[in-house]
PDB file of C-alpha atoms in Angstrom:
ATOM      1  CA  MET H  26     -90.177  57.328-178.322  1.00 35.00           C
ATOM      2  CA  THR H  27     -91.029  53.809-179.429  1.00 48.00           C
ATOM      3  CA  THR H  28     -93.657  52.618-181.910  1.00 54.00           C
ATOM      4  CA  ASP H  29     -96.173  51.972-179.129  1.00 72.00           C
ATOM      5  CA  ASN H  30     -95.826  55.593-178.001  1.00 81.00           C
ATOM      6  CA  LEU H  31     -94.429  54.483-174.656  1.00 88.00           C
ATOM      7  CA  PRO H  32     -91.249  56.119-173.355  1.00 85.00           C
ATOM      8  CA  PRO H  33     -87.832  54.424-173.350  1.00 83.00           C
ATOM      9  CA  LEU H  34     -87.342  51.999-170.476  1.00 80.00           C
ATOM     10  CA  ARG H  35     -84.638  54.109-168.833  1.00 82.00           C
ATOM     11  CA  GLU H  36     -87.168  56.937-168.546  1.00 87.00           C
ATOM     12  CA  VAL H  37     -89.734  54.531-167.099  1.00 86.00           C
ATOM     13  CA  ILE H  38     -87.259  53.273-164.493  1.00 81.00           C
ATOM     14  CA  SER H  39     -86.263  56.816-163.559  1.00 82.00           C
ATOM     15  CA  LYS H  40     -89.854  58.055-163.396  1.00 88.00           C
ATOM     16  CA  HIS H  41     -91.003  55.255-161.089  1.00 76.00           C
ATOM     17  CA  GLY H  42     -87.800  54.841-159.082  1.00 76.00           C
ATOM     18  CA  LEU H  43     -87.315  51.237-160.121  1.00 74.00           C
ATOM     19  CA  GLY H  44     -83.848  50.381-158.923  1.00 69.00           C
ATOM     20  CA  ALA H  45     -83.402  46.599-159.304  1.00 62.00           C
ATOM     21  CA  LEU H  46     -83.600  44.765-155.984  1.00 66.00           C
ATOM     22  CA  LYS H  47     -81.037  42.033-155.381  1.00 70.00           C
ATOM     23  CA  ALA H  48     -83.364  40.397-152.842  1.00 64.00           C
ATOM     24  CA  LEU H  49     -85.880  39.786-155.645  1.00 64.00           C
ATOM     25  CA  GLY H  50     -83.253  38.576-158.115  1.00 64.00           C
ATOM     26  CA  GLN H  51     -83.998  41.500-160.431  1.00 67.00           C
ATOM     27  CA  ASN H  52     -81.900  42.331-163.491  1.00 77.00           C
ATOM     28  CA  PHE H  53     -83.829  44.490-165.953  1.00 80.00           C
ATOM     29  CA  LEU H  54     -83.484  44.175-169.734  1.00 83.00           C
ATOM     30  CA  LEU H  55     -83.557  47.636-171.299  1.00 81.00           C
ATOM     31  CA  ASP H  56     -82.655  46.849-174.914  1.00 86.00           C
ATOM     32  CA  LEU H  57     -85.958  46.693-176.820  1.00 85.00           C
ATOM     33  CA  ASN H  58     -84.209  45.037-179.783  1.00 89.00           C
ATOM     34  CA  LEU H  59     -83.208  42.212-177.462  1.00 93.00           C
ATOM     35  CA  THR H  60     -86.613  41.884-175.817  1.00 94.00           C
ATOM     36  CA  GLY H  61     -88.090  41.763-179.321  1.00 95.00           C
ATOM     37  CA  ARG H  62     -85.708  38.943-180.216  1.00 97.00           C
ATOM     38  CA  ILE H  63     -86.807  36.956-177.164  1.00 97.00           C
ATOM     39  CA  ALA H  64     -90.476  37.512-177.981  1.00 97.00           C
ATOM     40  CA  ARG H  65     -89.947  36.374-181.570  1.00 97.00           C
ATOM     41  CA  ALA H  66     -88.078  33.291-180.348  1.00 97.00           C
ATOM     42  CA  ALA H  67     -91.219  32.308-178.454  1.00 97.00           C
ATOM     43  CA  GLY H  68     -93.472  32.782-181.467  1.00 86.00           C
ATOM     44  CA  PRO H  69     -95.662  32.697-183.250  1.00 95.00           C
ATOM     45  CA  LEU H  70     -97.667  34.520-180.585  1.00 97.00           C
ATOM     46  CA  GLU H  71    -100.829  35.246-182.556  1.00 96.00           C
ATOM     47  CA  GLY H  72    -103.686  33.257-181.062  1.00 96.00           C
ATOM     48  CA  TYR H  73    -101.778  32.594-177.845  1.00 97.00           C
ATOM     49  CA  GLU H  74    -102.053  33.984-174.349  1.00 98.00           C
ATOM     50  CA  VAL H  75     -98.647  34.524-172.772  1.00 98.00           C
ATOM     51  CA  ILE H  76     -97.705  34.232-169.115  1.00 98.00           C
ATOM     52  CA  GLU H  77     -94.735  36.363-168.097  1.00 98.00           C
ATOM     53  CA  VAL H  78     -93.068  36.095-164.690  1.00 97.00           C
ATOM     54  CA  GLY H  79     -91.220  39.067-163.242  1.00 93.00           C
ATOM     55  CA  PRO H  80     -91.889  41.688-165.932  1.00 94.00           C
ATOM     56  CA  GLY H  81     -90.279  44.501-163.935  1.00 90.00           C
ATOM     57  CA  PRO H  82     -90.607  47.768-165.896  1.00 91.00           C
ATOM     58  CA  GLY H  83     -92.139  45.842-168.810  1.00 93.00           C
ATOM     59  CA  GLY H  84     -89.559  45.682-171.594  1.00 93.00           C
ATOM     60  CA  LEU H  85     -90.342  42.083-172.526  1.00 96.00           C
ATOM     61  CA  THR H  86     -94.041  42.698-171.853  1.00 97.00           C
ATOM     62  CA  ARG H  87     -94.093  45.398-174.513  1.00 96.00           C
ATOM     63  CA  ALA H  88     -92.306  43.133-176.988  1.00 96.00           C
ATOM     64  CA  LEU H  89     -94.748  40.263-176.413  1.00 97.00           C
ATOM     65  CA  LEU H  90     -97.693  42.543-177.058  1.00 97.00           C
ATOM     66  CA  ALA H  91     -96.060  44.131-180.091  1.00 96.00           C
ATOM     67  CA  GLU H  92     -95.367  40.667-181.536  1.00 96.00           C
ATOM     68  CA  GLY H  93     -99.063  39.859-181.436  1.00 97.00           C
ATOM     69  CA  ALA H  94     -99.834  37.962-178.239  1.00 97.00           C
ATOM     70  CA  THR H  95    -103.609  37.801-177.795  1.00 97.00           C
ATOM     71  CA  ARG H  96    -103.151  38.641-174.117  1.00 98.00           C
ATOM     72  CA  VAL H  97    -100.220  38.829-171.729  1.00 98.00           C
ATOM     73  CA  VAL H  98    -100.637  37.867-168.083  1.00 98.00           C
ATOM     74  CA  ALA H  99     -97.790  39.520-166.166  1.00 98.00           C
ATOM     75  CA  ILE H 100     -97.102  38.184-162.664  1.00 98.00           C
ATOM     76  CA  GLU H 101     -95.158  40.721-160.605  1.00 94.00           C
ATOM     77  CA  ARG H 102     -94.301  40.530-156.911  1.00 93.00           C
ATOM     78  CA  ASP H 103     -92.722  43.996-156.717  1.00 90.00           C
ATOM     79  CA  ARG H 104     -95.558  46.493-156.374  1.00 92.00           C
ATOM     80  CA  ARG H 105     -93.198  49.350-157.316  1.00 90.00           C
ATOM     81  CA  CYS H 106     -93.423  48.044-160.892  1.00 90.00           C
ATOM     82  CA  LEU H 107     -97.220  48.053-161.087  1.00 95.00           C
ATOM     83  CA  PRO H 108     -97.655  51.701-162.214  1.00 94.00           C
ATOM     84  CA  ALA H 109     -95.230  51.150-165.111  1.00 94.00           C
ATOM     85  CA  LEU H 110     -97.110  48.013-166.133  1.00 96.00           C
ATOM     86  CA  GLN H 111    -100.416  49.849-165.892  1.00 96.00           C
ATOM     87  CA  GLU H 112     -99.110  52.392-168.407  1.00 96.00           C
ATOM     88  CA  ILE H 113     -98.442  49.513-170.817  1.00 96.00           C
ATOM     89  CA  ALA H 114    -101.937  48.149-170.183  1.00 97.00           C
ATOM     90  CA  ALA H 115    -103.379  51.527-171.157  1.00 96.00           C
ATOM     91  CA  ALA H 116    -101.395  51.466-174.417  1.00 96.00           C
ATOM     92  CA  TYR H 117    -102.712  47.977-175.251  1.00 96.00           C
ATOM     93  CA  PRO H 118    -106.344  48.057-174.044  1.00 97.00           C
ATOM     94  CA  GLY H 119    -107.687  44.706-172.936  1.00 97.00           C
ATOM     95  CA  ARG H 120    -104.503  42.804-173.761  1.00 98.00           C
ATOM     96  CA  LEU H 121    -102.469  43.024-170.540  1.00 98.00           C
ATOM     97  CA  THR H 122    -103.567  41.485-167.254  1.00 98.00           C
ATOM     98  CA  ILE H 123    -101.395  42.374-164.260  1.00 98.00           C
ATOM     99  CA  VAL H 124    -101.292  39.890-161.378  1.00 98.00           C
ATOM    100  CA  GLU H 125     -99.600  41.089-158.206  1.00 97.00           C
ATOM    101  CA  GLY H 126     -98.184  38.154-156.293  1.00 95.00           C
ATOM    102  CA  ASP H 127     -95.576  35.460-155.826  1.00 95.00           C
ATOM    103  CA  ALA H 128     -95.219  33.350-158.976  1.00 96.00           C
ATOM    104  CA  LEU H 129     -94.255  30.317-156.894  1.00 96.00           C
ATOM    105  CA  ALA H 130     -97.624  30.461-155.147  1.00 96.00           C
ATOM    106  CA  THR H 131     -99.719  31.255-158.229  1.00 97.00           C
ATOM    107  CA  ASP H 132    -101.977  28.780-160.020  1.00 97.00           C
ATOM    108  CA  MET H 133    -100.945  29.804-163.518  1.00 97.00           C
ATOM    109  CA  ALA H 134    -103.204  27.405-165.368  1.00 97.00           C
ATOM    110  CA  SER H 135    -106.199  29.261-163.955  1.00 97.00           C
ATOM    111  CA  LEU H 136    -104.985  32.570-165.426  1.00 97.00           C
ATOM    112  CA  VAL H 137    -105.349  31.597-169.084  1.00 97.00           C
ATOM    113  CA  ASN H 138    -108.341  30.564-171.125  1.00 94.00           C
ATOM    114  CA  GLY H 139    -106.801  29.000-174.207  1.00 86.00           C
ATOM    115  CA  PRO H 140    -103.486  28.035-175.789  1.00 88.00           C
ATOM    116  CA  ALA H 141    -100.685  29.554-173.731  1.00 97.00           C
ATOM    117  CA  ARG H 142     -96.970  30.158-173.884  1.00 98.00           C
ATOM    118  CA  ILE H 143     -94.766  31.027-170.917  1.00 98.00           C
ATOM    119  CA  VAL H 144     -92.056  33.578-171.713  1.00 98.00           C
ATOM    120  CA  ALA H 145     -89.898  35.219-169.067  1.00 96.00           C
ATOM    121  CA  ASN H 146     -86.615  36.755-168.032  1.00 92.00           C
ATOM    122  CA  LEU H 147     -86.856  34.790-164.794  1.00 90.00           C
ATOM    123  CA  PRO H 148     -85.660  36.276-161.515  1.00 86.00           C
ATOM    124  CA  TYR H 149     -82.523  34.241-160.827  1.00 84.00           C
ATOM    125  CA  ASN H 150     -83.507  33.317-157.278  1.00 86.00           C
ATOM    126  CA  ILE H 151     -86.711  31.501-158.287  1.00 92.00           C
ATOM    127  CA  ALA H 152     -85.856  30.294-161.798  1.00 94.00           C
ATOM    128  CA  THR H 153     -85.095  26.666-160.927  1.00 96.00           C
ATOM    129  CA  PRO H 154     -88.062  26.019-158.591  1.00 96.00           C
ATOM    130  CA  LEU H 155     -90.383  27.626-161.136  1.00 97.00           C
ATOM    131  CA  LEU H 156     -89.085  25.366-163.901  1.00 98.00           C
ATOM    132  CA  VAL H 157     -89.362  22.240-161.752  1.00 96.00           C
ATOM    133  CA  GLY H 158     -92.950  23.195-160.915  1.00 96.00           C
ATOM    134  CA  TRP H 159     -93.837  23.574-164.585  1.00 97.00           C
ATOM    135  CA  LEU H 160     -92.193  20.234-165.380  1.00 96.00           C
ATOM    136  CA  GLN H 161     -94.325  18.533-162.723  1.00 94.00           C
ATOM    137  CA  THR H 162     -97.592  19.966-164.046  1.00 95.00           C
ATOM    138  CA  GLU H 163    -100.521  17.551-163.994  1.00 93.00           C
ATOM    139  CA  PRO H 164    -102.211  16.506-166.140  1.00 94.00           C
ATOM    140  CA  TRP H 165     -99.685  16.141-168.946  1.00 95.00           C
ATOM    141  CA  PRO H 166     -99.527  17.417-171.708  1.00 95.00           C
ATOM    142  CA  PRO H 167     -99.701  20.688-169.784  1.00 97.00           C
ATOM    143  CA  PHE H 168    -101.673  23.895-170.238  1.00 97.00           C
ATOM    144  CA  PHE H 169     -98.684  25.582-171.919  1.00 98.00           C
ATOM    145  CA  ALA H 170     -97.490  24.971-175.471  1.00 98.00           C
ATOM    146  CA  SER H 171     -93.945  26.153-174.827  1.00 98.00           C
ATOM    147  CA  LEU H 172     -91.546  27.646-172.306  1.00 98.00           C
ATOM    148  CA  THR H 173     -89.102  30.324-173.500  1.00 98.00           C
ATOM    149  CA  LEU H 174     -87.061  31.279-170.470  1.00 98.00           C
ATOM    150  CA  MET H 175     -83.877  33.098-169.558  1.00 95.00           C
ATOM    151  CA  PHE H 176     -81.508  31.435-167.080  1.00 96.00           C
ATOM    152  CA  GLN H 177     -77.945  31.838-165.956  1.00 94.00           C
ATOM    153  CA  LYS H 178     -75.909  30.056-168.633  1.00 96.00           C
ATOM    154  CA  GLU H 179     -74.706  27.448-166.141  1.00 96.00           C
ATOM    155  CA  VAL H 180     -78.328  26.519-165.361  1.00 97.00           C
ATOM    156  CA  ALA H 181     -79.201  26.442-169.070  1.00 98.00           C
ATOM    157  CA  GLU H 182     -76.349  24.020-169.695  1.00 98.00           C
ATOM    158  CA  ARG H 183     -77.654  21.738-166.941  1.00 98.00           C
ATOM    159  CA  ILE H 184     -81.136  21.719-168.487  1.00 98.00           C
ATOM    160  CA  VAL H 185     -79.901  20.379-171.846  1.00 98.00           C
ATOM    161  CA  ALA H 186     -76.906  18.299-170.678  1.00 98.00           C
ATOM    162  CA  PRO H 187     -76.721  14.679-171.904  1.00 97.00           C
ATOM    163  CA  PRO H 188     -75.746  11.809-169.576  1.00 96.00           C
ATOM    164  CA  GLY H 189     -72.091  11.340-168.789  1.00 94.00           C
ATOM    165  CA  GLY H 190     -70.917  14.855-168.010  1.00 89.00           C
ATOM    166  CA  LYS H 191     -70.610  17.076-164.972  1.00 93.00           C
ATOM    167  CA  ALA H 192     -73.507  19.301-166.083  1.00 97.00           C
ATOM    168  CA  TYR H 193     -75.931  16.363-166.227  1.00 98.00           C
ATOM    169  CA  GLY H 194     -78.059  16.205-163.122  1.00 97.00           C
ATOM    170  CA  ARG H 195     -81.492  16.498-161.569  1.00 96.00           C
ATOM    171  CA  LEU H 196     -82.600  19.425-163.707  1.00 97.00           C
ATOM    172  CA  GLY H 197     -81.563  17.783-166.977  1.00 98.00           C
ATOM    173  CA  VAL H 198     -83.372  14.544-166.183  1.00 98.00           C
ATOM    174  CA  LEU H 199     -86.607  16.289-165.207  1.00 98.00           C
ATOM    175  CA  ALA H 200     -86.508  18.654-168.201  1.00 98.00           C
ATOM    176  CA  GLN H 201     -85.630  16.086-170.827  1.00 98.00           C
ATOM    177  CA  TRP H 202     -88.109  13.531-169.469  1.00 98.00           C
ATOM    178  CA  ARG H 203     -91.119  15.658-170.389  1.00 98.00           C
ATOM    179  CA  THR H 204     -89.829  18.267-172.845  1.00 98.00           C
ATOM    180  CA  LYS H 205     -87.534  18.789-175.792  1.00 98.00           C
ATOM    181  CA  ALA H 206     -85.095  21.397-174.512  1.00 98.00           C
ATOM    182  CA  ARG H 207     -82.545  23.459-176.400  1.00 98.00           C
ATOM    183  CA  MET H 208     -80.460  26.554-175.819  1.00 98.00           C
ATOM    184  CA  LEU H 209     -81.356  29.367-178.241  1.00 98.00           C
ATOM    185  CA  PHE H 210     -78.854  32.186-177.651  1.00 97.00           C
ATOM    186  CA  ASP H 211     -76.715  33.852-175.012  1.00 97.00           C
ATOM    187  CA  VAL H 212     -77.341  37.314-173.594  1.00 94.00           C
ATOM    188  CA  ASN H 213     -74.297  39.269-172.485  1.00 90.00           C
ATOM    189  CA  ARG H 214     -74.320  40.553-168.930  1.00 87.00           C
ATOM    190  CA  SER H 215     -73.957  44.110-170.245  1.00 86.00           C
ATOM    191  CA  ALA H 216     -77.531  43.928-171.609  1.00 87.00           C
ATOM    192  CA  PHE H 217     -78.931  44.079-168.078  1.00 83.00           C
ATOM    193  CA  THR H 218     -79.321  46.782-165.469  1.00 78.00           C
ATOM    194  CA  PRO H 219     -77.596  46.090-163.166  1.00 79.00           C
ATOM    195  CA  PRO H 220     -75.283  43.681-165.013  1.00 81.00           C
ATOM    196  CA  PRO H 221     -75.322  40.237-163.363  1.00 82.00           C
ATOM    197  CA  ALA H 222     -72.070  38.452-162.624  1.00 85.00           C
ATOM    198  CA  VAL H 223     -72.663  35.845-165.330  1.00 89.00           C
ATOM    199  CA  THR H 224     -73.810  35.380-168.919  1.00 93.00           C
ATOM    200  CA  SER H 225     -77.466  34.466-169.405  1.00 94.00           C
ATOM    201  CA  THR H 226     -79.016  32.080-171.932  1.00 97.00           C
ATOM    202  CA  VAL H 227     -82.484  31.819-173.430  1.00 98.00           C
ATOM    203  CA  VAL H 228     -83.800  28.244-173.401  1.00 98.00           C
ATOM    204  CA  GLU H 229     -86.756  26.766-175.254  1.00 98.00           C
ATOM    205  CA  LEU H 230     -88.647  23.797-173.781  1.00 98.00           C
ATOM    206  CA  ILE H 231     -91.413  22.196-175.846  1.00 98.00           C
ATOM    207  CA  PRO H 232     -93.625  19.695-173.981  1.00 98.00           C
ATOM    208  CA  ARG H 233     -93.549  16.153-175.300  1.00 98.00           C
ATOM    209  CA  SER H 234     -97.000  14.698-175.984  1.00 96.00           C
ATOM    210  CA  GLU H 235     -95.799  11.675-173.985  1.00 96.00           C
ATOM    211  CA  PRO H 236     -92.845  11.603-171.561  1.00 97.00           C
ATOM    212  CA  LEU H 237     -89.783   9.590-172.617  1.00 96.00           C
ATOM    213  CA  ALA H 238     -90.882   6.801-170.243  1.00 97.00           C
ATOM    214  CA  PRO H 239     -93.703   6.340-167.706  1.00 97.00           C
ATOM    215  CA  ALA H 240     -92.997   7.529-164.155  1.00 97.00           C
ATOM    216  CA  ASP H 241     -94.701   9.341-161.307  1.00 95.00           C
ATOM    217  CA  PRO H 242     -93.306  12.914-161.244  1.00 95.00           C
ATOM    218  CA  LYS H 243     -92.868  13.030-157.476  1.00 93.00           C
ATOM    219  CA  ALA H 244     -91.225   9.599-157.350  1.00 96.00           C
ATOM    220  CA  LEU H 245     -88.877  10.556-160.165  1.00 97.00           C
ATOM    221  CA  GLU H 246     -87.991  13.804-158.419  1.00 95.00           C
ATOM    222  CA  ARG H 247     -87.092  11.937-155.215  1.00 96.00           C
ATOM    223  CA  VAL H 248     -85.026   9.272-156.969  1.00 97.00           C
ATOM    224  CA  VAL H 249     -83.107  11.817-159.038  1.00 97.00           C
ATOM    225  CA  ALA H 250     -82.498  14.082-156.034  1.00 96.00           C
ATOM    226  CA  ALA H 251     -81.135  11.158-154.004  1.00 97.00           C
ATOM    227  CA  ALA H 252     -78.934   9.852-156.800  1.00 97.00           C
ATOM    228  CA  PHE H 253     -77.373  13.204-157.627  1.00 97.00           C
ATOM    229  CA  GLY H 254     -77.222  14.282-153.982  1.00 95.00           C
ATOM    230  CA  GLN H 255     -74.138  12.063-153.717  1.00 93.00           C
ATOM    231  CA  ARG H 256     -73.198  11.844-157.377  1.00 91.00           C
ATOM    232  CA  ARG H 257     -69.669  10.580-156.773  1.00 92.00           C
ATOM    233  CA  LYS H 258     -70.994   7.468-155.062  1.00 95.00           C
ATOM    234  CA  MET H 259     -72.329   4.313-156.686  1.00 97.00           C
ATOM    235  CA  LEU H 260     -76.103   3.988-156.793  1.00 97.00           C
ATOM    236  CA  ARG H 261     -76.087   1.251-154.162  1.00 96.00           C
ATOM    237  CA  SER H 262     -74.751   3.881-151.762  1.00 97.00           C
ATOM    238  CA  SER H 263     -76.266   7.138-152.994  1.00 97.00           C
ATOM    239  CA  LEU H 264     -79.825   5.764-152.981  1.00 97.00           C
ATOM    240  CA  LYS H 265     -79.589   4.870-149.288  1.00 96.00           C
ATOM    241  CA  SER H 266     -80.814   8.417-148.605  1.00 93.00           C
ATOM    242  CA  LEU H 267     -84.011   7.301-150.357  1.00 94.00           C
ATOM    243  CA  MET H 268     -84.456   3.986-148.543  1.00 93.00           C
ATOM    244  CA  PRO H 269     -82.250   1.918-146.193  1.00 93.00           C
ATOM    245  CA  ASP H 270     -81.698  -0.915-148.690  1.00 93.00           C
ATOM    246  CA  PRO H 271     -82.048   0.256-152.294  1.00 96.00           C
ATOM    247  CA  ALA H 272     -80.750  -3.010-153.784  1.00 96.00           C
ATOM    248  CA  ALA H 273     -84.243  -4.278-154.562  1.00 95.00           C
ATOM    249  CA  ILE H 274     -85.336  -1.283-156.631  1.00 97.00           C
ATOM    250  CA  ILE H 275     -81.984  -1.148-158.439  1.00 97.00           C
ATOM    251  CA  GLU H 276     -82.335  -4.817-159.386  1.00 97.00           C
ATOM    252  CA  GLN H 277     -85.991  -4.393-160.385  1.00 96.00           C
ATOM    253  CA  ALA H 278     -84.996  -1.502-162.660  1.00 97.00           C
ATOM    254  CA  GLY H 279     -82.343  -3.678-164.311  1.00 97.00           C
ATOM    255  CA  ILE H 280     -79.508  -1.312-163.440  1.00 97.00           C
ATOM    256  CA  ASN H 281     -75.951  -2.102-162.376  1.00 97.00           C
ATOM    257  CA  PRO H 282     -75.660  -1.050-158.695  1.00 97.00           C
ATOM    258  CA  THR H 283     -72.058   0.097-159.230  1.00 97.00           C
ATOM    259  CA  GLN H 284     -73.098   2.773-161.725  1.00 97.00           C
ATOM    260  CA  ARG H 285     -73.145   6.429-160.737  1.00 97.00           C
ATOM    261  CA  ALA H 286     -76.020   8.832-161.285  1.00 97.00           C
ATOM    262  CA  GLU H 287     -74.417  10.684-164.198  1.00 97.00           C
ATOM    263  CA  GLU H 288     -74.153   7.410-166.157  1.00 97.00           C
ATOM    264  CA  LEU H 289     -77.904   6.724-166.184  1.00 98.00           C
ATOM    265  CA  SER H 290     -80.219   7.715-169.002  1.00 98.00           C
ATOM    266  CA  VAL H 291     -83.535   9.459-168.378  1.00 98.00           C
ATOM    267  CA  GLU H 292     -85.322   6.184-169.154  1.00 98.00           C
ATOM    268  CA  GLU H 293     -83.247   4.332-166.540  1.00 98.00           C
ATOM    269  CA  PHE H 294     -84.132   6.933-163.921  1.00 98.00           C
ATOM    270  CA  CYS H 295     -87.789   6.389-164.830  1.00 98.00           C
ATOM    271  CA  ALA H 296     -87.357   2.648-164.280  1.00 98.00           C
ATOM    272  CA  LEU H 297     -85.901   3.359-160.835  1.00 98.00           C
ATOM    273  CA  ALA H 298     -88.777   5.705-160.069  1.00 98.00           C
ATOM    274  CA  ARG H 299     -91.367   3.067-161.025  1.00 97.00           C
ATOM    275  CA  ALA H 300     -89.658   0.492-158.811  1.00 97.00           C
ATOM    276  CA  PHE H 301     -89.447   2.977-155.935  1.00 97.00           C
ATOM    277  CA  ALA H 302     -93.117   3.936-156.281  1.00 95.00           C
ATOM    278  CA  GLU H 303     -94.149   0.280-156.041  1.00 93.00           C
ATOM    279  CA  ARG H 304     -92.174  -0.342-152.850  1.00 83.00           C
ATOM    280  CA  ARG H 305     -92.528   2.826-150.817  1.00 75.00           C
TER     281      ARG H 305
END
């Protein structure tokens, strides 16, 4: 038994028949020492409401509550997991709100009433679109004080990658534009049930009070997607997917048209986005 008088997670999974579903990108964390480490990495939690996406049988949920979160809002699409989460809610009266639904279609800002943190072992198949959605939150600064999220290590490396390398791309530009992002620690595949094919990494993203440079989020997203969509080509060619003749916006942004996407800084992408927004 654990300190919250709830049974071990393997018993919970067996009791409720919670085999992880590949279609939902599920890989359950059963090591309560590890879930505690993730919860502490997101802290301090006292005085904060926490949004968790994809809690599954509730290992990280329990750790967030034990570490002092004022309230946890757990968004779970798989209704098989709801009885297990309800048992946790009973052990922590008034501190766990269970929301059944698709996180991608959920207005998360409306679920919290005060300072919030988002902490999650994200389902792999929705991790990137969820992050992009959070990065495009309006108004900015956002409703959340921090994001502490688990990704495949390859995705984590893209989030923090500096310009000039193969890992630098759309996700890195969008993340670094509005947040300070860093990798915290790796999680071996053996920590999960079932073990995924790759190592995972916990990433911390702290919102900047002001983005690195002014830009419209949607315009920036389109410019970055076009530029990295054909990353081996020079900008004068790759940006043709954005507009037939991109020369004008490249010149307005003060950028060399023979550069490639991976050579541009976040601020230079913002300059391109401002020029694009003025001319579209």
